[in-house]
Amino acid sequence: MADDLLSQQPLALMTAPRPSLDRGVTGANTEALLWLERFCSLSPSSAGSKTEKSGLGLNPGLEATSLYLWGPPGSGKSFWTQAWAQEAPHCHYVDLEDRDEALAFVQLLDQVRARTWLLDNLHKAVEGERLEAALFKLFVRSAETHERLVVTADRTPLQSLLKREDLRTRLGQGLIFELQELSDSEKLQALRNRAFELGWMNQPNRSDYDSLFQFMLERFPRGLDRLTALMDAAYSRALALKKPVGLNLIRSLMEGPIKNASA
């Protein structure tokens, strides 16, 4: 049983990790994420080491101004853009749902140059017309500055809520990929990986806690960020209570505020 196994493991304090490339699970999104890697690489003409090994045959001479990634909650849009922002200082991440970040982007665009702008959550964007004007300005000047633009949303450019037709057209002329949510088997392995990082197992491919993970997959919102957040919350609660993580603890957390966390 997971309770018995966990009770044999020493619990050590660990904070929830920030998104990082080495923790990402690609799933069916290999080609889209290879393009994201290319946009976030230092050299605009370099496909990057992962791309070169992929066999996808991406043309290193093809230069696109924008990359548009869209998909449902839990498909990894925020995870991957935040992870690249951590990896590449020249990539500037902006959460368009955050009013302060969106306003700073609009106000400082004339003063700031970024190799790549990572603009997350276009479908939740605030600042309206001013934001759209700033985005169009970025498109216009990119021919001279060679800045690149990565945008994430939950729908295609043509279905977006943008009022400016010229902006929808520009986004539609760039590279567009739909990100797919991870399969259950891929999520299961990701949870195993997190359990290994937390010290629950000595190998990331063990199945010791699969029954607990399957319960989480069946009963909890299925975005991987929420599932790993549940694991981290259970881990912290177990530390505070000096008890092992088990089904009852998971259930108690699923009934609490974490269940309503945003995607």
PDB file of N, CA and C in Angstrom, residues 22-80:
ATOM      1  N   ASP A  22      13.852  20.444 -17.944  1.00  0.00           N
ATOM      2  CA  ASP A  22      14.158  19.049 -17.644  1.00  0.00           C
ATOM      3  C   ASP A  22      12.999  18.319 -16.976  1.00  0.00           C
ATOM      4  N   ARG A  23      11.963  19.058 -16.562  1.00  0.00           N
ATOM      5  CA  ARG A  23      10.794  18.425 -15.954  1.00  0.00           C
ATOM      6  C   ARG A  23       9.623  18.322 -16.937  1.00  0.00           C
ATOM      7  N   GLY A  24       9.801  18.829 -18.130  1.00  0.00           N
ATOM      8  CA  GLY A  24       8.713  18.832 -19.090  1.00  0.00           C
ATOM      9  C   GLY A  24       8.495  17.474 -19.732  1.00  0.00           C
ATOM     10  N   VAL A  25       7.242  17.174 -20.047  1.00  0.00           N
ATOM     11  CA  VAL A  25       6.879  15.956 -20.759  1.00  0.00           C
ATOM     12  C   VAL A  25       6.330  16.377 -22.116  1.00  0.00           C
ATOM     13  N   THR A  26       6.999  15.982 -23.180  1.00  0.00           N
ATOM     14  CA  THR A  26       6.674  16.457 -24.532  1.00  0.00           C
ATOM     15  C   THR A  26       5.368  15.871 -25.045  1.00  0.00           C
ATOM     16  N   GLY A  27       5.164  14.585 -24.848  1.00  0.00           N
ATOM     17  CA  GLY A  27       3.959  13.945 -25.356  1.00  0.00           C
ATOM     18  C   GLY A  27       3.881  14.020 -26.873  1.00  0.00           C
ATOM     19  N   ALA A  28       2.697  14.370 -27.373  1.00  0.00           N
ATOM     20  CA  ALA A  28       2.479  14.440 -28.816  1.00  0.00           C
ATOM     21  C   ALA A  28       2.854  15.799 -29.400  1.00  0.00           C
ATOM     22  N   ASN A  29       3.509  16.642 -28.599  1.00  0.00           N
ATOM     23  CA  ASN A  29       3.780  18.025 -29.022  1.00  0.00           C
ATOM     24  C   ASN A  29       5.213  18.254 -29.475  1.00  0.00           C
ATOM     25  N   THR A  30       5.878  17.197 -29.931  1.00  0.00           N
ATOM     26  CA  THR A  30       7.302  17.291 -30.241  1.00  0.00           C
ATOM     27  C   THR A  30       7.614  18.395 -31.239  1.00  0.00           C
ATOM     28  N   GLU A  31       6.922  18.413 -32.359  1.00  0.00           N
ATOM     29  CA  GLU A  31       7.259  19.392 -33.405  1.00  0.00           C
ATOM     30  C   GLU A  31       7.014  20.817 -32.931  1.00  0.00           C
ATOM     31  N   ALA A  32       5.889  21.054 -32.277  1.00  0.00           N
ATOM     32  CA  ALA A  32       5.593  22.399 -31.778  1.00  0.00           C
ATOM     33  C   ALA A  32       6.651  22.863 -30.790  1.00  0.00           C
ATOM     34  N   LEU A  33       7.084  21.975 -29.904  1.00  0.00           N
ATOM     35  CA  LEU A  33       8.048  22.356 -28.876  1.00  0.00           C
ATOM     36  C   LEU A  33       9.456  22.497 -29.440  1.00  0.00           C
ATOM     37  N   LEU A  34       9.743  21.804 -30.529  1.00  0.00           N
ATOM     38  CA  LEU A  34      11.019  22.018 -31.210  1.00  0.00           C
ATOM     39  C   LEU A  34      11.065  23.411 -31.844  1.00  0.00           C
ATOM     40  N   TRP A  35       9.926  23.844 -32.387  1.00  0.00           N
ATOM     41  CA  TRP A  35       9.871  25.201 -32.913  1.00  0.00           C
ATOM     42  C   TRP A  35       9.992  26.219 -31.790  1.00  0.00           C
ATOM     43  N   LEU A  36       9.373  25.937 -30.652  1.00  0.00           N
ATOM     44  CA  LEU A  36       9.520  26.836 -29.503  1.00  0.00           C
ATOM     45  C   LEU A  36      10.984  26.907 -29.078  1.00  0.00           C
ATOM     46  N   GLU A  37      11.660  25.777 -29.065  1.00  0.00           N
ATOM     47  CA  GLU A  37      13.085  25.777 -28.745  1.00  0.00           C
ATOM     48  C   GLU A  37      13.861  26.647 -29.730  1.00  0.00           C
ATOM     49  N   ARG A  38      13.512  26.521 -30.980  1.00  0.00           N
ATOM     50  CA  ARG A  38      14.223  27.310 -31.997  1.00  0.00           C
ATOM     51  C   ARG A  38      13.987  28.799 -31.803  1.00  0.00           C
ATOM     52  N   PHE A  39      12.767  29.182 -31.489  1.00  0.00           N
ATOM     53  CA  PHE A  39      12.461  30.600 -31.264  1.00  0.00           C
ATOM     54  C   PHE A  39      13.192  31.133 -30.048  1.00  0.00           C
ATOM     55  N   CYS A  40      13.436  30.270 -29.073  1.00  0.00           N
ATOM     56  CA  CYS A  40      14.078  30.714 -27.837  1.00  0.00           C
ATOM     57  C   CYS A  40      15.588  30.529 -27.850  1.00  0.00           C
ATOM     58  N   SER A  41      16.138  29.970 -28.921  1.00  0.00           N
ATOM     59  CA  SER A  41      17.585  29.811 -29.001  1.00  0.00           C
ATOM     60  C   SER A  41      18.233  31.154 -29.303  1.00  0.00           C
ATOM     61  N   LEU A  42      19.514  31.260 -29.001  1.00  0.00           N
ATOM     62  CA  LEU A  42      20.216  32.532 -29.194  1.00  0.00           C
ATOM     63  C   LEU A  42      20.340  32.906 -30.658  1.00  0.00           C
ATOM     64  N   SER A  43      20.602  31.920 -31.504  1.00  0.00           N
ATOM     65  CA  SER A  43      20.819  32.203 -32.916  1.00  0.00           C
ATOM     66  C   SER A  43      19.528  32.020 -33.691  1.00  0.00           C
ATOM     67  N   PRO A  44      19.046  33.041 -34.404  1.00  0.00           N
ATOM     68  CA  PRO A  44      17.791  32.908 -35.150  1.00  0.00           C
ATOM     69  C   PRO A  44      17.883  31.913 -36.287  1.00  0.00           C
ATOM     70  N   SER A  45      19.099  31.579 -36.739  1.00  0.00           N
ATOM     71  CA  SER A  45      19.247  30.637 -37.852  1.00  0.00           C
ATOM     72  C   SER A  45      19.579  29.237 -37.365  1.00  0.00           C
ATOM     73  N   SER A  46      19.640  29.057 -36.050  1.00  0.00           N
ATOM     74  CA  SER A  46      19.989  27.759 -35.498  1.00  0.00           C
ATOM     75  C   SER A  46      18.743  27.024 -35.070  1.00  0.00           C
ATOM     76  N   ALA A  47      18.646  25.756 -35.442  1.00  0.00           N
ATOM     77  CA  ALA A  47      17.496  24.958 -35.061  1.00  0.00           C
ATOM     78  C   ALA A  47      17.649  24.385 -33.669  1.00  0.00           C
ATOM     79  N   GLY A  48      18.834  24.458 -33.102  1.00  0.00           N
ATOM     80  CA  GLY A  48      19.043  23.953 -31.742  1.00  0.00           C
ATOM     81  C   GLY A  48      19.349  22.477 -31.730  1.00  0.00           C
ATOM     82  N   SER A  49      19.996  22.029 -30.680  1.00  0.00           N
ATOM     83  CA  SER A  49      20.479  20.661 -30.622  1.00  0.00           C
ATOM     84  C   SER A  49      19.346  19.648 -30.696  1.00  0.00           C
ATOM     85  N   LYS A  50      18.242  19.898 -29.992  1.00  0.00           N
ATOM     86  CA  LYS A  50      17.140  18.950 -30.013  1.00  0.00           C
ATOM     87  C   LYS A  50      16.527  18.855 -31.399  1.00  0.00           C
ATOM     88  N   THR A  51      16.395  19.985 -32.069  1.00  0.00           N
ATOM     89  CA  THR A  51      15.820  19.986 -33.405  1.00  0.00           C
ATOM     90  C   THR A  51      16.701  19.233 -34.379  1.00  0.00           C
ATOM     91  N   GLU A  52      18.014  19.440 -34.274  1.00  0.00           N
ATOM     92  CA  GLU A  52      18.928  18.782 -35.190  1.00  0.00           C
ATOM     93  C   GLU A  52      18.860  17.277 -35.048  1.00  0.00           C
ATOM     94  N   LYS A  53      18.560  16.787 -33.838  1.00  0.00           N
ATOM     95  CA  LYS A  53      18.512  15.354 -33.594  1.00  0.00           C
ATOM     96  C   LYS A  53      17.137  14.763 -33.856  1.00  0.00           C
ATOM     97  N   SER A  54      16.158  15.607 -34.139  1.00  0.00           N
ATOM     98  CA  SER A  54      14.786  15.119 -34.187  1.00  0.00           C
ATOM     99  C   SER A  54      14.444  14.397 -35.467  1.00  0.00           C
ATOM    100  N   GLY A  55      15.124  14.753 -36.563  1.00  0.00           N
ATOM    101  CA  GLY A  55      14.794  14.168 -37.843  1.00  0.00           C
ATOM    102  C   GLY A  55      13.561  14.770 -38.470  1.00  0.00           C
ATOM    103  N   LEU A  56      13.059  15.889 -37.929  1.00  0.00           N
ATOM    104  CA  LEU A  56      11.852  16.506 -38.481  1.00  0.00           C
ATOM    105  C   LEU A  56      12.132  17.300 -39.744  1.00  0.00           C
ATOM    106  N   GLY A  57      13.392  17.594 -39.985  1.00  0.00           N
ATOM    107  CA  GLY A  57      13.752  18.303 -41.196  1.00  0.00           C
ATOM    108  C   GLY A  57      13.320  19.749 -41.224  1.00  0.00           C
ATOM    109  N   LEU A  58      13.315  20.420 -40.085  1.00  0.00           N
ATOM    110  CA  LEU A  58      12.949  21.834 -40.052  1.00  0.00           C
ATOM    111  C   LEU A  58      13.981  22.637 -40.822  1.00  0.00           C
ATOM    112  N   ASN A  59      13.519  23.499 -41.678  1.00  0.00           N
ATOM    113  CA  ASN A  59      14.403  24.259 -42.559  1.00  0.00           C
ATOM    114  C   ASN A  59      15.069  25.387 -41.792  1.00  0.00           C
ATOM    115  N   PRO A  60      16.413  25.322 -41.573  1.00  0.00           N
ATOM    116  CA  PRO A  60      17.076  26.383 -40.807  1.00  0.00           C
ATOM    117  C   PRO A  60      17.056  27.726 -41.504  1.00  0.00           C
ATOM    118  N   GLY A  61      16.726  27.751 -42.797  1.00  0.00           N
ATOM    119  CA  GLY A  61      16.671  29.015 -43.507  1.00  0.00           C
ATOM    120  C   GLY A  61      15.313  29.679 -43.435  1.00  0.00           C
ATOM    121  N   LEU A  62      14.319  28.968 -42.902  1.00  0.00           N
ATOM    122  CA  LEU A  62      12.977  29.531 -42.815  1.00  0.00           C
ATOM    123  C   LEU A  62      12.863  30.380 -41.567  1.00  0.00           C
ATOM    124  N   GLU A  63      12.629  31.660 -41.741  1.00  0.00           N
ATOM    125  CA  GLU A  63      12.516  32.561 -40.603  1.00  0.00           C
ATOM    126  C   GLU A  63      11.076  33.028 -40.472  1.00  0.00           C
ATOM    127  N   ALA A  64      10.449  32.647 -39.398  1.00  0.00           N
ATOM    128  CA  ALA A  64       9.093  33.087 -39.105  1.00  0.00           C
ATOM    129  C   ALA A  64       9.151  34.117 -37.990  1.00  0.00           C
ATOM    130  N   THR A  65       8.283  35.100 -38.069  1.00  0.00           N
ATOM    131  CA  THR A  65       8.246  36.159 -37.048  1.00  0.00           C
ATOM    132  C   THR A  65       7.531  35.703 -35.793  1.00  0.00           C
ATOM    133  N   SER A  66       6.494  34.877 -35.941  1.00  0.00           N
ATOM    134  CA  SER A  66       5.674  34.523 -34.791  1.00  0.00           C
ATOM    135  C   SER A  66       5.402  33.025 -34.737  1.00  0.00           C
ATOM    136  N   LEU A  67       5.208  32.567 -33.514  1.00  0.00           N
ATOM    137  CA  LEU A  67       4.822  31.186 -33.243  1.00  0.00           C
ATOM    138  C   LEU A  67       3.600  31.243 -32.341  1.00  0.00           C
ATOM    139  N   TYR A  68       2.520  30.638 -32.768  1.00  0.00           N
ATOM    140  CA  TYR A  68       1.247  30.693 -32.046  1.00  0.00           C
ATOM    141  C   TYR A  68       0.929  29.291 -31.562  1.00  0.00           C
ATOM    142  N   LEU A  69       0.876  29.118 -30.234  1.00  0.00           N
ATOM    143  CA  LEU A  69       0.582  27.826 -29.619  1.00  0.00           C
ATOM    144  C   LEU A  69      -0.779  27.895 -28.941  1.00  0.00           C
ATOM    145  N   TRP A  70      -1.682  27.048 -29.342  1.00  0.00           N
ATOM    146  CA  TRP A  70      -3.003  27.078 -28.745  1.00  0.00           C
ATOM    147  C   TRP A  70      -3.424  25.664 -28.319  1.00  0.00           C
ATOM    148  N   GLY A  71      -4.283  25.615 -27.310  1.00  0.00           N
ATOM    149  CA  GLY A  71      -4.750  24.327 -26.825  1.00  0.00           C
ATOM    150  C   GLY A  71      -5.533  24.502 -25.541  1.00  0.00           C
ATOM    151  N   PRO A  72      -6.102  23.422 -25.042  1.00  0.00           N
ATOM    152  CA  PRO A  72      -6.953  23.484 -23.847  1.00  0.00           C
ATOM    153  C   PRO A  72      -6.122  23.656 -22.583  1.00  0.00           C
ATOM    154  N   PRO A  73      -6.761  23.979 -21.471  1.00  0.00           N
ATOM    155  CA  PRO A  73      -6.040  24.003 -20.191  1.00  0.00           C
ATOM    156  C   PRO A  73      -5.370  22.658 -19.930  1.00  0.00           C
ATOM    157  N   GLY A  74      -4.140  22.706 -19.415  1.00  0.00           N
ATOM    158  CA  GLY A  74      -3.417  21.474 -19.151  1.00  0.00           C
ATOM    159  C   GLY A  74      -2.580  20.976 -20.301  1.00  0.00           C
ATOM    160  N   SER A  75      -2.566  21.694 -21.414  1.00  0.00           N
ATOM    161  CA  SER A  75      -1.768  21.253 -22.561  1.00  0.00           C
ATOM    162  C   SER A  75      -0.329  21.749 -22.492  1.00  0.00           C
ATOM    163  N   GLY A  76       0.012  22.551 -21.488  1.00  0.00           N
ATOM    164  CA  GLY A  76       1.408  22.920 -21.280  1.00  0.00           C
ATOM    165  C   GLY A  76       1.820  24.281 -21.800  1.00  0.00           C
ATOM    166  N   LYS A  77       0.871  25.112 -22.202  1.00  0.00           N
ATOM    167  CA  LYS A  77       1.214  26.401 -22.793  1.00  0.00           C
ATOM    168  C   LYS A  77       2.035  27.256 -21.827  1.00  0.00           C
ATOM    169  N   SER A  78       1.521  27.423 -20.615  1.00  0.00           N
ATOM    170  CA  SER A  78       2.227  28.253 -19.627  1.00  0.00           C
ATOM    171  C   SER A  78       3.492  27.572 -19.128  1.00  0.00           C
ATOM    172  N   PHE A  79       3.414  26.263 -18.942  1.00  0.00           N
ATOM    173  CA  PHE A  79       4.587  25.544 -18.440  1.00  0.00           C
ATOM    174  C   PHE A  79       5.786  25.753 -19.358  1.00  0.00           C
ATOM    175  N   TRP A  80       5.612  25.526 -20.641  1.00  0.00           N
ATOM    176  CA  TRP A  80       6.752  25.562 -21.556  1.00  0.00           C
ATOM    177  C   TRP A  80       7.262  26.979 -21.783  1.00  0.00           C
TER     178      TRP A  80
END
